[in-house]
Amino acid sequence: MALWLALILPALPLQLAERALPGIGPLAIVEGPPQRLNVIHCNAPAQAVGVVPGMKVAAAQALARELVALERHPEREQAALAELAGWAYQFSSHVVLQPDGLLLETGSSERLFGDRARLHRAIVTGLADLGYRAAFSYATAPRTARVLAHLARTAGQAHADPEQRAPSLGPPPFAGEDELHRLPICSLEWDAATNETLHALGLVTIGDLLRLPRDAFAKRFGAARLDDLDRVLGVRADPQLLYEPPAHFHAQLELPADISETAQLMFPARRLLASLEGFLRGRNAGATELVFSATHSARRGAALAPTAIMLALATPERDARRLAALFGERLARVQLPAPALTLTLTVERLHAFSAINASLLPPSAHDGDVGVDWLQLAETLHARLGSERVFQLQAVDDHRPERAWCALPITIGDEPRTAPTSITSTPRPLLLLPTPQPLPAHGEQPLYREPLTLVAGPERIECGWWDLASPAAGSPACAVHRDYFVARNARGQWLWIYRELAAPRGWFLHGLFA
Amino acid sequence: MRAATELLSLLHTAVGTPLWRADERPVDEACGPTLASGFAELDRELPGGGWPQGQLIELLTDDAGIGELSLLAPALAQLAQARRCTVWVLPADTSSTVRTASALEAQAVPYAPALATAGLDLARTIFVKPATPRENLWALEQSLRARHLGAVVGWLPAGGHADSDFRALRRLHLLAQRHQALAFVLRSTHHAQAPSPAVLRMLLTSNGTQLALTLLKRRGRPLLEPITLTLRPAHWESARVEAETAPRVLPAATALLDTQRPMDALLT
């Protein structure tokens, strides 16, 4: 049986500002021509000092000096609703975008989530994670659900606030026909003129309308109104234009207060990641590359480039908590050149997500739940320290010692890396100096802290003359002509040293047999 | 002494059950899982017969190149055989411009061909080169949190206050106990007298050719005399070569010169 859930987000512009940052002070959303800005929504701290919707912004600012007045941006509200629809797509494939809310067909997906109550709980807690409050109602027809949700919205915010409503209550029971008859006409959301006319006629409830003769009603108020009434009753087909999720994820949060410290970005980032998780769940996908971008206000007339914060993962991931933990580590390396105004999250490519445990071994009792997996460890280290500081090593087929290895970015997988068999038979040191260190010599005897005794060698390494690339500063030498020795000093340090074959015939320390 | 022996035999008859004496080998069952170090002389003295897993192991050494990593290599190779992963946290970058020998030695990176020859699995090893001592401790902590990790090898920053060092080690020790990883930390010998929560502490010195391990602390009775391990090929011990004063021409090059002679003959 089809079951429709109507969600209405009351005071959406205010919610958009409030969900971006925790604990903001008096806040008002204003609208109108620049000279006559009117308050249309205000939050609880603003109401506490006496600001009410409909007030002039100047009057409101006189009441609360620290009042933040934000202009309404209808296009941002639409973008936020579209983002919310992308999030809601995880609960139902039938999502309908409406000007101030959503419609979801949940009847066919409730078994996927267990039962109706669990699905409802998942939606309510998910909305709370996103920072939204919504009025919602279930009904068998979309128009009916919408009417009931509108009633729930006007009935009181307490009913609509998901945090105050215990999520365990389960879905509100949907109304029978006689309950619909008792609803006031205003819940139909018809235009004000029609409502006034009906009111003047002494018609108050939907039941009053239904008692009128149908053809006379159609003649007086138009056939469209009659059709709408039929849809409310669920007796007329009501096809809906379904939402289709986009191919990539893009979400933006306007920050109502300037953010200058990176730690403060965590809160809006969590909201974005919660939205991303829902979107990815709906698409059964995971992300490997997340791009956060913080825009800044222009400083001294010059526009500042946005700060991009990349998050790269080894395997597709969508768990918001894990991503938030990684983002937190990544933030340690970020500096904001100026206070941030907006935070954007973009995921261009979606990857197939397989929901296997990252570790196939069952967690032992000893591990508890505190263990981090190997993969997560690699990503955490990588996120905090960057790819230059977290790496893997690989042996390379080359006779020149400094070219016989290379550092690689971490790739985690089970595919065995082709390990070249050692092309030398003589022992190599476990530690190598990145640049050979010149050693002083006393006559023919080199010194490192103390005179060195040569115990093995020479091993002549003379190669690389074909490598014509000019050696850049700091890069390993191209052609080497050296005699390598194993040396030992009185402190017991075993060293790998060489002597240049070319003219000054200097001694160099290259490795340590650690 | 005779009285003591008599007392012992008396105790034996009185108690009846086998008597454990403090100067005997430590009781193996009392310690957790261990991993053989690969050196019989060392395993004999380690409680449980090997490196303790899930416990902090402190190696105190000043000079790089005395064999401190060769000591760990057999155990790490065993872990590679078991397809376990390893994290190395290398010494943090030193900001000081003073070019001391220890600063130079701290710059050295593990050399991949030698590690591969020693049997380590490079595909399952992550190396971390921290920028600051704080990152160093952070990386060690994060690594010890990981499940199924085989070993962590980390260099600890040289000098903090003894108290803060102890707190940092204590944190590492507690984290190490969560899992079965081998947790090796390398520190300077300055800390030999400082208190430490590690269950196994070793002072690594060299007697010239061999590595001498002084067990500062272990479970069970203390060991007074150091253990010496031979880590180098036998022919290195006594060998002594001289550097030639002039570069010798390689035999191969001589052969090349020789081959040109018939060519010359043909031409003439």
JSON list of N, CA and C in Angstrom, two decimals, chain B residues 117-170:
[
{"chain": "B", "resi": 117, "resn": "THR", "atom": "N", "xyz": [65.72, -7.62, 1.61]},
{"chain": "B", "resi": 117, "resn": "THR", "atom": "CA", "xyz": [66.62, -8.76, 1.80]},
{"chain": "B", "resi": 117, "resn": "THR", "atom": "C", "xyz": [66.43, -9.35, 3.19]},
{"chain": "B", "resi": 118, "resn": "ALA", "atom": "N", "xyz": [66.16, -8.49, 4.17]},
{"chain": "B", "resi": 118, "resn": "ALA", "atom": "CA", "xyz": [65.97, -8.97, 5.53]},
{"chain": "B", "resi": 118, "resn": "ALA", "atom": "C", "xyz": [64.64, -9.70, 5.70]},
{"chain": "B", "resi": 119, "resn": "GLY", "atom": "N", "xyz": [63.80, -9.68, 4.67]},
{"chain": "B", "resi": 119, "resn": "GLY", "atom": "CA", "xyz": [62.56, -10.45, 4.73]},
{"chain": "B", "resi": 119, "resn": "GLY", "atom": "C", "xyz": [61.35, -9.62, 5.13]},
{"chain": "B", "resi": 120, "resn": "LEU", "atom": "N", "xyz": [61.49, -8.31, 5.13]},
{"chain": "B", "resi": 120, "resn": "LEU", "atom": "CA", "xyz": [60.34, -7.47, 5.51]},
{"chain": "B", "resi": 120, "resn": "LEU", "atom": "C", "xyz": [59.43, -7.29, 4.30]},
{"chain": "B", "resi": 121, "resn": "ASP", "atom": "N", "xyz": [58.15, -7.16, 4.57]},
{"chain": "B", "resi": 121, "resn": "ASP", "atom": "CA", "xyz": [57.17, -7.00, 3.51]},
{"chain": "B", "resi": 121, "resn": "ASP", "atom": "C", "xyz": [56.92, -5.50, 3.31]},
{"chain": "B", "resi": 122, "resn": "LEU", "atom": "N", "xyz": [57.54, -4.94, 2.28]},
{"chain": "B", "resi": 122, "resn": "LEU", "atom": "CA", "xyz": [57.45, -3.49, 2.10]},
{"chain": "B", "resi": 122, "resn": "LEU", "atom": "C", "xyz": [56.05, -3.06, 1.70]},
{"chain": "B", "resi": 123, "resn": "ALA", "atom": "N", "xyz": [55.30, -3.98, 1.07]},
{"chain": "B", "resi": 123, "resn": "ALA", "atom": "CA", "xyz": [53.94, -3.61, 0.67]},
{"chain": "B", "resi": 123, "resn": "ALA", "atom": "C", "xyz": [53.03, -3.47, 1.88]},
{"chain": "B", "resi": 124, "resn": "ARG", "atom": "N", "xyz": [53.44, -4.04, 3.00]},
{"chain": "B", "resi": 124, "resn": "ARG", "atom": "CA", "xyz": [52.61, -3.95, 4.21]},
{"chain": "B", "resi": 124, "resn": "ARG", "atom": "C", "xyz": [53.29, -3.11, 5.27]},
{"chain": "B", "resi": 125, "resn": "THR", "atom": "N", "xyz": [54.13, -2.22, 4.85]},
{"chain": "B", "resi": 125, "resn": "THR", "atom": "CA", "xyz": [54.83, -1.37, 5.82]},
{"chain": "B", "resi": 125, "resn": "THR", "atom": "C", "xyz": [54.58, 0.08, 5.46]},
{"chain": "B", "resi": 126, "resn": "ILE", "atom": "N", "xyz": [54.21, 0.84, 6.47]},
{"chain": "B", "resi": 126, "resn": "ILE", "atom": "CA", "xyz": [54.01, 2.27, 6.26]},
{"chain": "B", "resi": 126, "resn": "ILE", "atom": "C", "xyz": [55.12, 3.00, 7.00]},
{"chain": "B", "resi": 127, "resn": "PHE", "atom": "N", "xyz": [55.70, 3.99, 6.35]},
{"chain": "B", "resi": 127, "resn": "PHE", "atom": "CA", "xyz": [56.72, 4.80, 7.00]},
{"chain": "B", "resi": 127, "resn": "PHE", "atom": "C", "xyz": [56.16, 6.19, 7.24]},
{"chain": "B", "resi": 128, "resn": "VAL", "atom": "N", "xyz": [56.40, 6.71, 8.39]},
{"chain": "B", "resi": 128, "resn": "VAL", "atom": "CA", "xyz": [55.93, 8.05, 8.73]},
{"chain": "B", "resi": 128, "resn": "VAL", "atom": "C", "xyz": [57.15, 8.87, 9.09]},
{"chain": "B", "resi": 129, "resn": "LYS", "atom": "N", "xyz": [57.26, 10.02, 8.47]},
{"chain": "B", "resi": 129, "resn": "LYS", "atom": "CA", "xyz": [58.36, 10.93, 8.80]},
{"chain": "B", "resi": 129, "resn": "LYS", "atom": "C", "xyz": [57.74, 12.18, 9.41]},
{"chain": "B", "resi": 130, "resn": "PRO", "atom": "N", "xyz": [57.62, 12.24, 10.71]},
{"chain": "B", "resi": 130, "resn": "PRO", "atom": "CA", "xyz": [56.93, 13.37, 11.32]},
{"chain": "B", "resi": 130, "resn": "PRO", "atom": "C", "xyz": [57.76, 14.65, 11.24]},
{"chain": "B", "resi": 131, "resn": "ALA", "atom": "N", "xyz": [57.05, 15.77, 11.29]},
{"chain": "B", "resi": 131, "resn": "ALA", "atom": "CA", "xyz": [57.74, 17.05, 11.22]},
{"chain": "B", "resi": 131, "resn": "ALA", "atom": "C", "xyz": [58.15, 17.52, 12.61]},
{"chain": "B", "resi": 132, "resn": "THR", "atom": "N", "xyz": [57.37, 17.19, 13.60]},
{"chain": "B", "resi": 132, "resn": "THR", "atom": "CA", "xyz": [57.66, 17.67, 14.95]},
{"chain": "B", "resi": 132, "resn": "THR", "atom": "C", "xyz": [57.60, 16.49, 15.92]},
{"chain": "B", "resi": 133, "resn": "PRO", "atom": "N", "xyz": [58.23, 16.62, 17.07]},
{"chain": "B", "resi": 133, "resn": "PRO", "atom": "CA", "xyz": [58.14, 15.55, 18.07]},
{"chain": "B", "resi": 133, "resn": "PRO", "atom": "C", "xyz": [56.71, 15.24, 18.47]},
{"chain": "B", "resi": 134, "resn": "ARG", "atom": "N", "xyz": [55.86, 16.26, 18.44]},
{"chain": "B", "resi": 134, "resn": "ARG", "atom": "CA", "xyz": [54.46, 16.01, 18.80]},
{"chain": "B", "resi": 134, "resn": "ARG", "atom": "C", "xyz": [53.79, 15.09, 17.80]},
{"chain": "B", "resi": 135, "resn": "GLU", "atom": "N", "xyz": [54.07, 15.36, 16.52]},
{"chain": "B", "resi": 135, "resn": "GLU", "atom": "CA", "xyz": [53.51, 14.48, 15.48]},
{"chain": "B", "resi": 135, "resn": "GLU", "atom": "C", "xyz": [54.04, 13.07, 15.63]},
{"chain": "B", "resi": 136, "resn": "ASN", "atom": "N", "xyz": [55.28, 13.00, 16.09]},
{"chain": "B", "resi": 136, "resn": "ASN", "atom": "CA", "xyz": [55.90, 11.71, 16.31]},
{"chain": "B", "resi": 136, "resn": "ASN", "atom": "C", "xyz": [55.08, 10.88, 17.30]},
{"chain": "B", "resi": 137, "resn": "LEU", "atom": "N", "xyz": [54.77, 11.48, 18.43]},
{"chain": "B", "resi": 137, "resn": "LEU", "atom": "CA", "xyz": [53.99, 10.77, 19.45]},
{"chain": "B", "resi": 137, "resn": "LEU", "atom": "C", "xyz": [52.58, 10.49, 18.94]},
{"chain": "B", "resi": 138, "resn": "TRP", "atom": "N", "xyz": [52.03, 11.47, 18.22]},
{"chain": "B", "resi": 138, "resn": "TRP", "atom": "CA", "xyz": [50.68, 11.28, 17.69]},
{"chain": "B", "resi": 138, "resn": "TRP", "atom": "C", "xyz": [50.63, 10.09, 16.76]},
{"chain": "B", "resi": 139, "resn": "ALA", "atom": "N", "xyz": [51.61, 10.01, 15.85]},
{"chain": "B", "resi": 139, "resn": "ALA", "atom": "CA", "xyz": [51.62, 8.91, 14.88]},
{"chain": "B", "resi": 139, "resn": "ALA", "atom": "C", "xyz": [51.77, 7.57, 15.60]},
{"chain": "B", "resi": 140, "resn": "LEU", "atom": "N", "xyz": [52.61, 7.54, 16.63]},
{"chain": "B", "resi": 140, "resn": "LEU", "atom": "CA", "xyz": [52.78, 6.30, 17.39]},
{"chain": "B", "resi": 140, "resn": "LEU", "atom": "C", "xyz": [51.47, 5.90, 18.06]},
{"chain": "B", "resi": 141, "resn": "GLU", "atom": "N", "xyz": [50.82, 6.89, 18.63]},
{"chain": "B", "resi": 141, "resn": "GLU", "atom": "CA", "xyz": [49.55, 6.59, 19.32]},
{"chain": "B", "resi": 141, "resn": "GLU", "atom": "C", "xyz": [48.52, 6.06, 18.34]},
{"chain": "B", "resi": 142, "resn": "GLN", "atom": "N", "xyz": [48.41, 6.74, 17.20]},
{"chain": "B", "resi": 142, "resn": "GLN", "atom": "CA", "xyz": [47.43, 6.31, 16.21]},
{"chain": "B", "resi": 142, "resn": "GLN", "atom": "C", "xyz": [47.72, 4.89, 15.76]},
{"chain": "B", "resi": 143, "resn": "SER", "atom": "N", "xyz": [49.01, 4.60, 15.56]},
{"chain": "B", "resi": 143, "resn": "SER", "atom": "CA", "xyz": [49.37, 3.27, 15.07]},
{"chain": "B", "resi": 143, "resn": "SER", "atom": "C", "xyz": [49.01, 2.21, 16.08]},
{"chain": "B", "resi": 144, "resn": "LEU", "atom": "N", "xyz": [49.24, 2.50, 17.35]},
{"chain": "B", "resi": 144, "resn": "LEU", "atom": "CA", "xyz": [48.98, 1.50, 18.37]},
{"chain": "B", "resi": 144, "resn": "LEU", "atom": "C", "xyz": [47.48, 1.27, 18.56]},
{"chain": "B", "resi": 145, "resn": "ARG", "atom": "N", "xyz": [46.68, 2.20, 18.08]},
{"chain": "B", "resi": 145, "resn": "ARG", "atom": "CA", "xyz": [45.24, 2.01, 18.16]},
{"chain": "B", "resi": 145, "resn": "ARG", "atom": "C", "xyz": [44.75, 1.02, 17.13]},
{"chain": "B", "resi": 146, "resn": "ALA", "atom": "N", "xyz": [45.54, 0.76, 16.11]},
{"chain": "B", "resi": 146, "resn": "ALA", "atom": "CA", "xyz": [45.06, -0.05, 14.99]},
{"chain": "B", "resi": 146, "resn": "ALA", "atom": "C", "xyz": [45.01, -1.51, 15.38]},
{"chain": "B", "resi": 147, "resn": "ARG", "atom": "N", "xyz": [43.95, -2.13, 14.92]},
{"chain": "B", "resi": 147, "resn": "ARG", "atom": "CA", "xyz": [43.79, -3.56, 15.16]},
{"chain": "B", "resi": 147, "resn": "ARG", "atom": "C", "xyz": [44.66, -4.33, 14.16]},
{"chain": "B", "resi": 148, "resn": "HIS", "atom": "N", "xyz": [45.01, -5.53, 14.48]},
{"chain": "B", "resi": 148, "resn": "HIS", "atom": "CA", "xyz": [45.70, -6.46, 13.58]},
{"chain": "B", "resi": 148, "resn": "HIS", "atom": "C", "xyz": [47.04, -5.94, 13.10]},
{"chain": "B", "resi": 149, "resn": "LEU", "atom": "N", "xyz": [47.57, -4.95, 13.76]},
{"chain": "B", "resi": 149, "resn": "LEU", "atom": "CA", "xyz": [48.88, -4.45, 13.35]},
{"chain": "B", "resi": 149, "resn": "LEU", "atom": "C", "xyz": [49.93, -5.40, 13.90]},
{"chain": "B", "resi": 150, "resn": "GLY", "atom": "N", "xyz": [50.97, -5.66, 13.08]},
{"chain": "B", "resi": 150, "resn": "GLY", "atom": "CA", "xyz": [52.00, -6.58, 13.54]},
{"chain": "B", "resi": 150, "resn": "GLY", "atom": "C", "xyz": [52.98, -5.92, 14.49]},
{"chain": "B", "resi": 151, "resn": "ALA", "atom": "N", "xyz": [53.51, -4.79, 14.05]},
{"chain": "B", "resi": 151, "resn": "ALA", "atom": "CA", "xyz": [54.52, -4.14, 14.88]},
{"chain": "B", "resi": 151, "resn": "ALA", "atom": "C", "xyz": [54.55, -2.66, 14.60]},
{"chain": "B", "resi": 152, "resn": "VAL", "atom": "N", "xyz": [55.01, -1.94, 15.59]},
{"chain": "B", "resi": 152, "resn": "VAL", "atom": "CA", "xyz": [55.27, -0.51, 15.45]},
{"chain": "B", "resi": 152, "resn": "VAL", "atom": "C", "xyz": [56.72, -0.30, 15.86]},
{"chain": "B", "resi": 153, "resn": "VAL", "atom": "N", "xyz": [57.47, 0.36, 15.00]},
{"chain": "B", "resi": 153, "resn": "VAL", "atom": "CA", "xyz": [58.85, 0.70, 15.33]},
{"chain": "B", "resi": 153, "resn": "VAL", "atom": "C", "xyz": [58.92, 2.21, 15.33]},
{"chain": "B", "resi": 154, "resn": "GLY", "atom": "N", "xyz": [59.22, 2.79, 16.47]},
{"chain": "B", "resi": 154, "resn": "GLY", "atom": "CA", "xyz": [59.18, 4.24, 16.51]},
{"chain": "B", "resi": 154, "resn": "GLY", "atom": "C", "xyz": [60.36, 4.83, 17.25]},
{"chain": "B", "resi": 155, "resn": "TRP", "atom": "N", "xyz": [60.87, 5.92, 16.70]},
{"chain": "B", "resi": 155, "resn": "TRP", "atom": "CA", "xyz": [61.91, 6.67, 17.38]},
{"chain": "B", "resi": 155, "resn": "TRP", "atom": "C", "xyz": [61.23, 7.74, 18.22]},
{"chain": "B", "resi": 156, "resn": "LEU", "atom": "N", "xyz": [61.60, 7.83, 19.45]},
{"chain": "B", "resi": 156, "resn": "LEU", "atom": "CA", "xyz": [60.99, 8.85, 20.31]},
{"chain": "B", "resi": 156, "resn": "LEU", "atom": "C", "xyz": [61.85, 10.09, 20.27]},
{"chain": "B", "resi": 157, "resn": "PRO", "atom": "N", "xyz": [61.21, 11.24, 20.36]},
{"chain": "B", "resi": 157, "resn": "PRO", "atom": "CA", "xyz": [61.98, 12.49, 20.38]},
{"chain": "B", "resi": 157, "resn": "PRO", "atom": "C", "xyz": [62.96, 12.50, 21.54]},
{"chain": "B", "resi": 158, "resn": "ALA", "atom": "N", "xyz": [64.08, 13.16, 21.30]},
{"chain": "B", "resi": 158, "resn": "ALA", "atom": "CA", "xyz": [65.20, 13.03, 22.23]},
{"chain": "B", "resi": 158, "resn": "ALA", "atom": "C", "xyz": [64.90, 13.64, 23.59]},
{"chain": "B", "resi": 159, "resn": "GLY", "atom": "N", "xyz": [64.39, 14.83, 23.60]},
{"chain": "B", "resi": 159, "resn": "GLY", "atom": "CA", "xyz": [64.43, 15.39, 24.92]},
{"chain": "B", "resi": 159, "resn": "GLY", "atom": "C", "xyz": [63.20, 16.12, 25.32]},
{"chain": "B", "resi": 160, "resn": "GLY", "atom": "N", "xyz": [62.47, 15.61, 26.22]},
{"chain": "B", "resi": 160, "resn": "GLY", "atom": "CA", "xyz": [61.46, 16.40, 26.89]},
{"chain": "B", "resi": 160, "resn": "GLY", "atom": "C", "xyz": [61.79, 16.35, 28.34]},
{"chain": "B", "resi": 161, "resn": "HIS", "atom": "N", "xyz": [60.87, 16.80, 29.10]},
{"chain": "B", "resi": 161, "resn": "HIS", "atom": "CA", "xyz": [60.99, 16.69, 30.54]},
{"chain": "B", "resi": 161, "resn": "HIS", "atom": "C", "xyz": [60.72, 15.23, 30.92]},
{"chain": "B", "resi": 162, "resn": "ALA", "atom": "N", "xyz": [61.38, 14.76, 31.97]},
{"chain": "B", "resi": 162, "resn": "ALA", "atom": "CA", "xyz": [61.22, 13.35, 32.35]},
{"chain": "B", "resi": 162, "resn": "ALA", "atom": "C", "xyz": [59.77, 13.01, 32.63]},
{"chain": "B", "resi": 163, "resn": "ASP", "atom": "N", "xyz": [59.06, 13.95, 33.27]},
{"chain": "B", "resi": 163, "resn": "ASP", "atom": "CA", "xyz": [57.66, 13.69, 33.62]},
{"chain": "B", "resi": 163, "resn": "ASP", "atom": "C", "xyz": [56.79, 13.54, 32.38]},
{"chain": "B", "resi": 164, "resn": "SER", "atom": "N", "xyz": [56.96, 14.50, 31.44]},
{"chain": "B", "resi": 164, "resn": "SER", "atom": "CA", "xyz": [56.10, 14.45, 30.25]},
{"chain": "B", "resi": 164, "resn": "SER", "atom": "C", "xyz": [56.46, 13.23, 29.42]},
{"chain": "B", "resi": 165, "resn": "ASP", "atom": "N", "xyz": [57.76, 12.89, 29.40]},
{"chain": "B", "resi": 165, "resn": "ASP", "atom": "CA", "xyz": [58.15, 11.68, 28.69]},
{"chain": "B", "resi": 165, "resn": "ASP", "atom": "C", "xyz": [57.47, 10.46, 29.30]},
{"chain": "B", "resi": 166, "resn": "PHE", "atom": "N", "xyz": [57.45, 10.42, 30.62]},
{"chain": "B", "resi": 166, "resn": "PHE", "atom": "CA", "xyz": [56.84, 9.27, 31.29]},
{"chain": "B", "resi": 166, "resn": "PHE", "atom": "C", "xyz": [55.36, 9.20, 30.94]},
{"chain": "B", "resi": 167, "resn": "ARG", "atom": "N", "xyz": [54.71, 10.35, 30.94]},
{"chain": "B", "resi": 167, "resn": "ARG", "atom": "CA", "xyz": [53.28, 10.34, 30.62]},
{"chain": "B", "resi": 167, "resn": "ARG", "atom": "C", "xyz": [53.04, 9.86, 29.20]},
{"chain": "B", "resi": 168, "resn": "ALA", "atom": "N", "xyz": [53.89, 10.34, 28.28]},
{"chain": "B", "resi": 168, "resn": "ALA", "atom": "CA", "xyz": [53.74, 9.92, 26.89]},
{"chain": "B", "resi": 168, "resn": "ALA", "atom": "C", "xyz": [53.96, 8.41, 26.76]},
{"chain": "B", "resi": 169, "resn": "LEU", "atom": "N", "xyz": [54.99, 7.91, 27.44]},
{"chain": "B", "resi": 169, "resn": "LEU", "atom": "CA", "xyz": [55.25, 6.47, 27.37]},
{"chain": "B", "resi": 169, "resn": "LEU", "atom": "C", "xyz": [54.12, 5.67, 27.99]},
{"chain": "B", "resi": 170, "resn": "ARG", "atom": "N", "xyz": [53.58, 6.22, 29.05]},
{"chain": "B", "resi": 170, "resn": "ARG", "atom": "CA", "xyz": [52.48, 5.53, 29.73]},
{"chain": "B", "resi": 170, "resn": "ARG", "atom": "C", "xyz": [51.28, 5.38, 28.80]}
]
